[in-house]
Amino acid sequence: MSGTVLEGEQRSMDPEHPQEECGVFAIASVQNVSIDIFYALRVLQHRGQESAGIAVYNNGIKAIKGMGLAHQALKPDDVNNLKGEIGIGHVRYSTFGSSTIENAQPIVVSTNYGDIALGHNGEIVNADKIMEDLKKKGWAFITSTDSEIAVRLLANDIANTGDPVRSLKNLMSILQGSYSMTIMIDNRVFAMRDPLGVRPLCVGRTKGGYAAASESVVFDTLGGEFIRDVDPGEIVELLPGEIRSTKTGLSKGRAHCMFEWVYLARADSSIEGHLVYEVRRRIGQRLANEQPADVDVVVPIPDSGRSHAIGYSEESGIRYSEGLMKNRYVERTFIMPEQSERTTSVMLKLNPLKSVIKDKRVVLVDDSIVRGTTIRQIVQLVRNAGAKEVHVRIGSPPIRAPCYFGIDMKTREQFAATGRTIEEIGKMITADSIGYISVEGLIESIGLPAGDLCLGCLTEEYPLPVPGEKVRYQKKLDMFV
Ligand code: SF4
């Protein structure tokens, strides 16, 4: 286990981007699975860096967990010694509950039916209410996570039904919000996706069996093959020789998080039939049409703006050049107090290439702006490197509202766009001009119908009831009345 990660330190890691939530994985195989799970977690590392854990079945569920990146959290010997032919894995970024080892997943509980282990990506909107009700009934909770609520409800229900699939279905009818979950119930392994399919989840073949993962790129790395996305409201059971599907009938619509394509998922993953890299390129192309810039060079903000910038360059015909070099080893920003006057966090992470930038009119392309503090420093860095003009183009519309479904954007106050016009945002970040893609442009670039996407943080209309916020689709409410 690595040293404790301080929540504040981790949260300030990249204030310019929405922070990822979690990554989940499950597998059933004819061979030992712990090493496959470990590699899957390394592939899903971008979805959570606070903790990692693996649970396998071997005459009961055995689990190892730790704080930090998967290779820091899980010692090679511990992974090797964990023997079992079914298992689940999890990497965590906390959006609900603090960053401590107690909250690391998979969560494991013992029941009369057998052990249960659960890993969760997403956020349960009605978790507080459920927890309050259960505490009144005398229940006690060990962690501060919404995932514990899910596993405890499941354990309680299975004591009555004795039927894992029925109990998972019952659980799905209680939970509201976003959840892609992998679950082991005694010696069986399942994955399930919430009725709106907010967070991604897919299934594929591995060398020794079948698996479920947050992103399709996992199957490439394991030498396997992506099969399909799990449907909203679907429960799948993984066996070495087949995938068994149960459709719960609880899904009455879809609300896939648009940010998965914009920033969160890896560019080489495919979600709902749309390769993330191609979506980002199309966003860049559309951005070039909607927000042209009369400049000499297109420069991506590495690494998040690269695919968008390639599209912008292709469509505009303006040369693409890597004008900012990234120090890959500055994961978190820590500035010595006496240095803070002269060294910014951005200077530690990025260095401008003067030969690309000096005396040029530059357009910087990135995926999104949350607070605006980092992009402001980058604009100044590029200007100090001799750029004649610095323009900014952004591959998502302004973020104006919190996310309640698993992304760490919780208050309106933090957003650059709160209380500011686009022009005022441009002034705040000291750019010569700023332009965002439109909501329509984004939807068309993703390639799914608007009604199949969650756009809550952009439009302030959410696909589920959230206290104090507007609901976009009445029909999606029907499943909860
Ligand atoms: S509110 Fe925004 S970040 Fe959250 S799920 Fe919806 S689109 Fe994604």
CSV table of C-alpha atoms in Angstrom, one decimal, residues 251-456:
chain,number,residue,atom,x,y,z
A,251,SER,CA,-34.8,1.2,-18.8
A,252,LYS,CA,-37.1,3.7,-20.4
A,253,GLY,CA,-34.5,5.8,-22.1
A,254,ARG,CA,-30.8,6.6,-22.3
A,255,ALA,CA,-28.6,9.4,-20.9
A,256,HIS,CA,-25.0,8.6,-21.7
A,257,CYS,CA,-22.6,11.1,-20.2
A,258,MET,CA,-21.3,13.3,-23.1
A,259,PHE,CA,-18.1,13.9,-21.1
A,260,GLU,CA,-17.0,10.3,-21.7
A,261,TRP,CA,-16.4,11.2,-25.4
A,262,VAL,CA,-15.1,14.7,-24.7
A,263,TYR,CA,-12.5,14.0,-22.1
A,264,LEU,CA,-13.0,11.1,-19.7
A,265,ALA,CA,-12.6,7.9,-21.7
A,266,ARG,CA,-9.4,6.8,-23.5
A,267,ALA,CA,-9.3,7.9,-27.1
A,268,ASP,CA,-8.9,4.3,-28.2
A,269,SER,CA,-12.1,3.1,-26.5
A,270,SER,CA,-15.4,2.8,-28.3
A,271,ILE,CA,-18.6,3.7,-26.5
A,272,GLU,CA,-22.0,3.0,-27.9
A,273,GLY,CA,-20.5,2.3,-31.3
A,274,HIS,CA,-18.5,5.5,-31.5
A,275,LEU,CA,-14.7,5.5,-31.2
A,276,VAL,CA,-13.7,8.2,-28.8
A,277,TYR,CA,-10.8,9.4,-30.9
A,278,GLU,CA,-13.0,9.9,-34.0
A,279,VAL,CA,-15.6,11.8,-31.9
A,280,ARG,CA,-12.9,14.1,-30.6
A,281,ARG,CA,-11.6,14.7,-34.2
A,282,ARG,CA,-15.1,15.5,-35.4
A,283,ILE,CA,-15.5,17.9,-32.5
A,284,GLY,CA,-12.3,19.6,-33.6
A,285,GLN,CA,-13.6,19.8,-37.2
A,286,ARG,CA,-16.9,21.2,-36.1
A,287,LEU,CA,-15.2,23.7,-33.8
A,288,ALA,CA,-13.1,25.0,-36.7
A,289,ASN,CA,-16.3,25.6,-38.7
A,290,GLU,CA,-18.2,27.2,-35.8
A,291,GLN,CA,-15.3,29.1,-34.3
A,292,PRO,CA,-12.7,29.9,-37.0
A,293,ALA,CA,-9.5,31.7,-36.0
A,294,ASP,CA,-7.2,33.6,-38.3
A,295,VAL,CA,-3.9,32.2,-37.1
A,296,ASP,CA,-0.6,30.6,-38.2
A,297,VAL,CA,-0.6,27.5,-36.1
A,298,VAL,CA,-2.9,25.1,-34.2
A,299,VAL,CA,-1.4,24.0,-30.9
A,300,PRO,CA,-3.0,21.3,-28.7
A,301,ILE,CA,-3.0,21.4,-24.9
A,302,PRO,CA,-1.4,18.1,-24.2
A,303,ASP,CA,-2.7,15.5,-23.8
A,304,SER,CA,-6.4,16.3,-23.5
A,305,GLY,CA,-6.7,18.6,-26.5
A,306,ARG,CA,-4.7,16.6,-29.0
A,307,SER,CA,-7.4,14.8,-30.9
A,308,HIS,CA,-9.6,17.9,-31.0
A,309,ALA,CA,-6.7,20.0,-32.3
A,310,ILE,CA,-6.0,17.4,-35.1
A,311,GLY,CA,-9.6,17.8,-36.2
A,312,TYR,CA,-9.4,21.6,-36.0
A,313,SER,CA,-6.2,21.6,-38.1
A,314,GLU,CA,-7.7,19.2,-40.7
A,315,GLU,CA,-10.8,21.3,-41.2
A,316,SER,CA,-9.2,24.7,-41.1
A,317,GLY,CA,-6.2,23.8,-43.2
A,318,ILE,CA,-4.0,25.5,-40.6
A,319,ARG,CA,-0.8,23.7,-39.6
A,320,TYR,CA,-0.9,21.5,-36.5
A,321,SER,CA,2.2,21.7,-34.3
A,322,GLU,CA,3.1,20.4,-30.8
A,323,GLY,CA,4.0,23.7,-29.3
A,324,LEU,CA,3.8,22.6,-25.7
A,325,MET,CA,5.9,19.8,-24.3
A,326,LYS,CA,4.5,18.0,-21.3
A,327,ASN,CA,6.5,16.7,-18.4
A,328,ARG,CA,4.8,13.3,-17.9
A,329,TYR,CA,6.2,12.8,-14.4
A,330,VAL,CA,4.5,15.7,-12.7
A,331,GLU,CA,1.4,13.9,-11.8
A,332,ARG,CA,0.4,16.2,-8.9
A,333,THR,CA,1.3,19.8,-8.4
A,334,PHE,CA,3.2,20.7,-5.3
A,335,ILE,CA,5.0,24.1,-5.3
A,336,MET,CA,7.4,25.0,-2.5
A,337,PRO,CA,6.0,28.1,-0.9
A,338,GLU,CA,9.0,30.3,-1.7
A,339,GLN,CA,8.8,29.2,-5.3
A,340,SER,CA,5.2,30.1,-5.8
A,341,GLU,CA,6.0,33.6,-7.0
A,342,ARG,CA,8.1,32.5,-9.9
A,343,THR,CA,7.1,28.9,-10.7
A,344,THR,CA,3.5,28.1,-11.5
A,345,SER,CA,2.2,24.6,-11.6
A,346,VAL,CA,1.8,24.9,-15.3
A,347,MET,CA,5.5,25.7,-15.8
A,348,LEU,CA,6.3,22.5,-14.1
A,349,LYS,CA,4.0,20.6,-16.4
A,350,LEU,CA,4.4,22.3,-19.7
A,351,ASN,CA,7.2,24.0,-21.6
A,352,PRO,CA,6.6,26.0,-24.8
A,353,LEU,CA,8.6,25.3,-27.9
A,354,LYS,CA,9.7,28.8,-28.9
A,355,SER,CA,10.5,27.7,-32.5
A,356,VAL,CA,6.8,26.8,-33.0
A,357,ILE,CA,5.3,29.8,-31.1
A,358,LYS,CA,7.6,32.8,-31.4
A,359,ASP,CA,6.1,35.6,-33.6
A,360,LYS,CA,3.2,33.4,-34.5
A,361,ARG,CA,-0.6,33.8,-34.1
A,362,VAL,CA,-1.5,30.7,-32.1
A,363,VAL,CA,-4.8,28.9,-31.5
A,364,LEU,CA,-4.7,26.7,-28.4
A,365,VAL,CA,-7.2,23.8,-28.5
A,366,ASP,CA,-8.4,21.9,-25.4
A,367,ASP,CA,-11.4,19.8,-24.5
A,368,SER,CA,-13.1,21.8,-21.8
A,369,ILE,CA,-12.7,24.6,-19.2
A,370,VAL,CA,-13.8,24.0,-15.6
A,371,ARG,CA,-12.3,26.8,-13.5
A,372,GLY,CA,-10.2,28.6,-16.1
A,373,THR,CA,-7.1,28.9,-13.8
A,374,THR,CA,-4.9,26.5,-15.7
A,375,ILE,CA,-5.8,27.7,-19.2
A,376,ARG,CA,-5.1,31.3,-18.1
A,377,GLN,CA,-1.6,30.3,-17.1
A,378,ILE,CA,-1.0,28.5,-20.3
A,379,VAL,CA,-2.1,31.5,-22.4
A,380,GLN,CA,0.4,33.6,-20.5
A,381,LEU,CA,3.1,30.9,-20.9
A,382,VAL,CA,2.6,30.9,-24.7
A,383,ARG,CA,2.5,34.7,-24.8
A,384,ASN,CA,5.7,34.9,-22.8
A,385,ALA,CA,7.3,32.5,-25.3
A,386,GLY,CA,6.8,35.2,-28.0
A,387,ALA,CA,3.4,34.5,-29.6
A,388,LYS,CA,2.0,37.5,-31.4
A,389,GLU,CA,-1.6,36.5,-30.6
A,390,VAL,CA,-3.1,33.7,-28.4
A,391,HIS,CA,-6.6,32.4,-29.2
A,392,VAL,CA,-8.4,29.6,-27.4
A,393,ARG,CA,-10.9,27.1,-28.8
A,394,ILE,CA,-12.7,24.6,-26.6
A,395,GLY,CA,-14.3,21.3,-27.6
A,396,SER,CA,-17.2,21.4,-25.2
A,397,PRO,CA,-19.8,24.1,-24.5
A,398,PRO,CA,-19.3,26.1,-21.3
A,399,ILE,CA,-19.8,24.0,-18.2
A,400,ARG,CA,-22.4,25.8,-16.1
A,401,ALA,CA,-23.9,23.3,-13.7
A,402,PRO,CA,-22.9,20.6,-11.3
A,403,CYS,CA,-22.7,16.9,-12.1
A,404,TYR,CA,-24.7,14.5,-9.8
A,405,PHE,CA,-23.8,11.4,-11.7
A,406,GLY,CA,-20.2,10.6,-10.8
A,407,ILE,CA,-18.0,13.5,-12.0
A,408,ASP,CA,-16.3,15.7,-9.5
A,409,MET,CA,-18.0,19.0,-10.4
A,410,LYS,CA,-20.2,19.7,-7.4
A,411,THR,CA,-20.7,23.5,-7.2
A,412,ARG,CA,-21.6,26.3,-9.6
A,413,GLU,CA,-19.1,28.7,-8.0
A,414,GLN,CA,-16.1,26.8,-9.3
A,415,PHE,CA,-17.0,27.2,-13.0
A,416,ALA,CA,-15.3,29.9,-15.2
A,417,ALA,CA,-18.7,30.2,-17.0
A,418,THR,CA,-20.7,31.0,-13.8
A,419,GLY,CA,-21.8,34.7,-14.0
A,420,ARG,CA,-19.6,35.4,-17.0
A,421,THR,CA,-20.4,35.9,-20.7
A,422,ILE,CA,-18.1,34.0,-23.2
A,423,GLU,CA,-16.3,37.3,-23.9
A,424,GLU,CA,-15.7,37.8,-20.2
A,425,ILE,CA,-14.3,34.3,-19.9
A,426,GLY,CA,-11.9,35.2,-22.7
A,427,LYS,CA,-10.8,38.3,-20.8
A,428,MET,CA,-10.4,36.4,-17.6
A,429,ILE,CA,-8.0,33.9,-19.2
A,430,THR,CA,-6.3,36.8,-21.1
A,431,ALA,CA,-6.9,35.3,-24.5
A,432,ASP,CA,-7.2,37.4,-27.7
A,433,SER,CA,-10.3,35.5,-28.4
A,434,ILE,CA,-12.2,32.4,-27.1
A,435,GLY,CA,-14.7,30.1,-28.8
A,436,TYR,CA,-16.6,27.1,-27.6
A,437,ILE,CA,-18.4,24.4,-29.7
A,438,SER,CA,-22.2,24.7,-29.6
A,439,VAL,CA,-24.4,22.1,-27.8
A,440,GLU,CA,-25.8,21.1,-31.2
A,441,GLY,CA,-22.3,20.8,-32.6
A,442,LEU,CA,-21.2,18.5,-29.8
A,443,ILE,CA,-24.3,16.3,-30.1
A,444,GLU,CA,-23.8,15.9,-33.9
A,445,SER,CA,-20.1,15.2,-33.4
A,446,ILE,CA,-20.8,12.4,-30.9
A,447,GLY,CA,-23.3,11.0,-33.4
A,448,LEU,CA,-26.1,9.9,-31.0
A,449,PRO,CA,-29.6,11.5,-30.7
A,450,ALA,CA,-29.7,14.4,-28.2
A,451,GLY,CA,-32.3,12.4,-26.2
A,452,ASP,CA,-29.8,9.6,-25.6
A,453,LEU,CA,-27.2,11.9,-23.9
A,454,CYS,CA,-26.8,13.4,-20.5
A,455,LEU,CA,-26.0,17.1,-21.1
A,456,GLY,CA,-26.9,18.2,-17.5
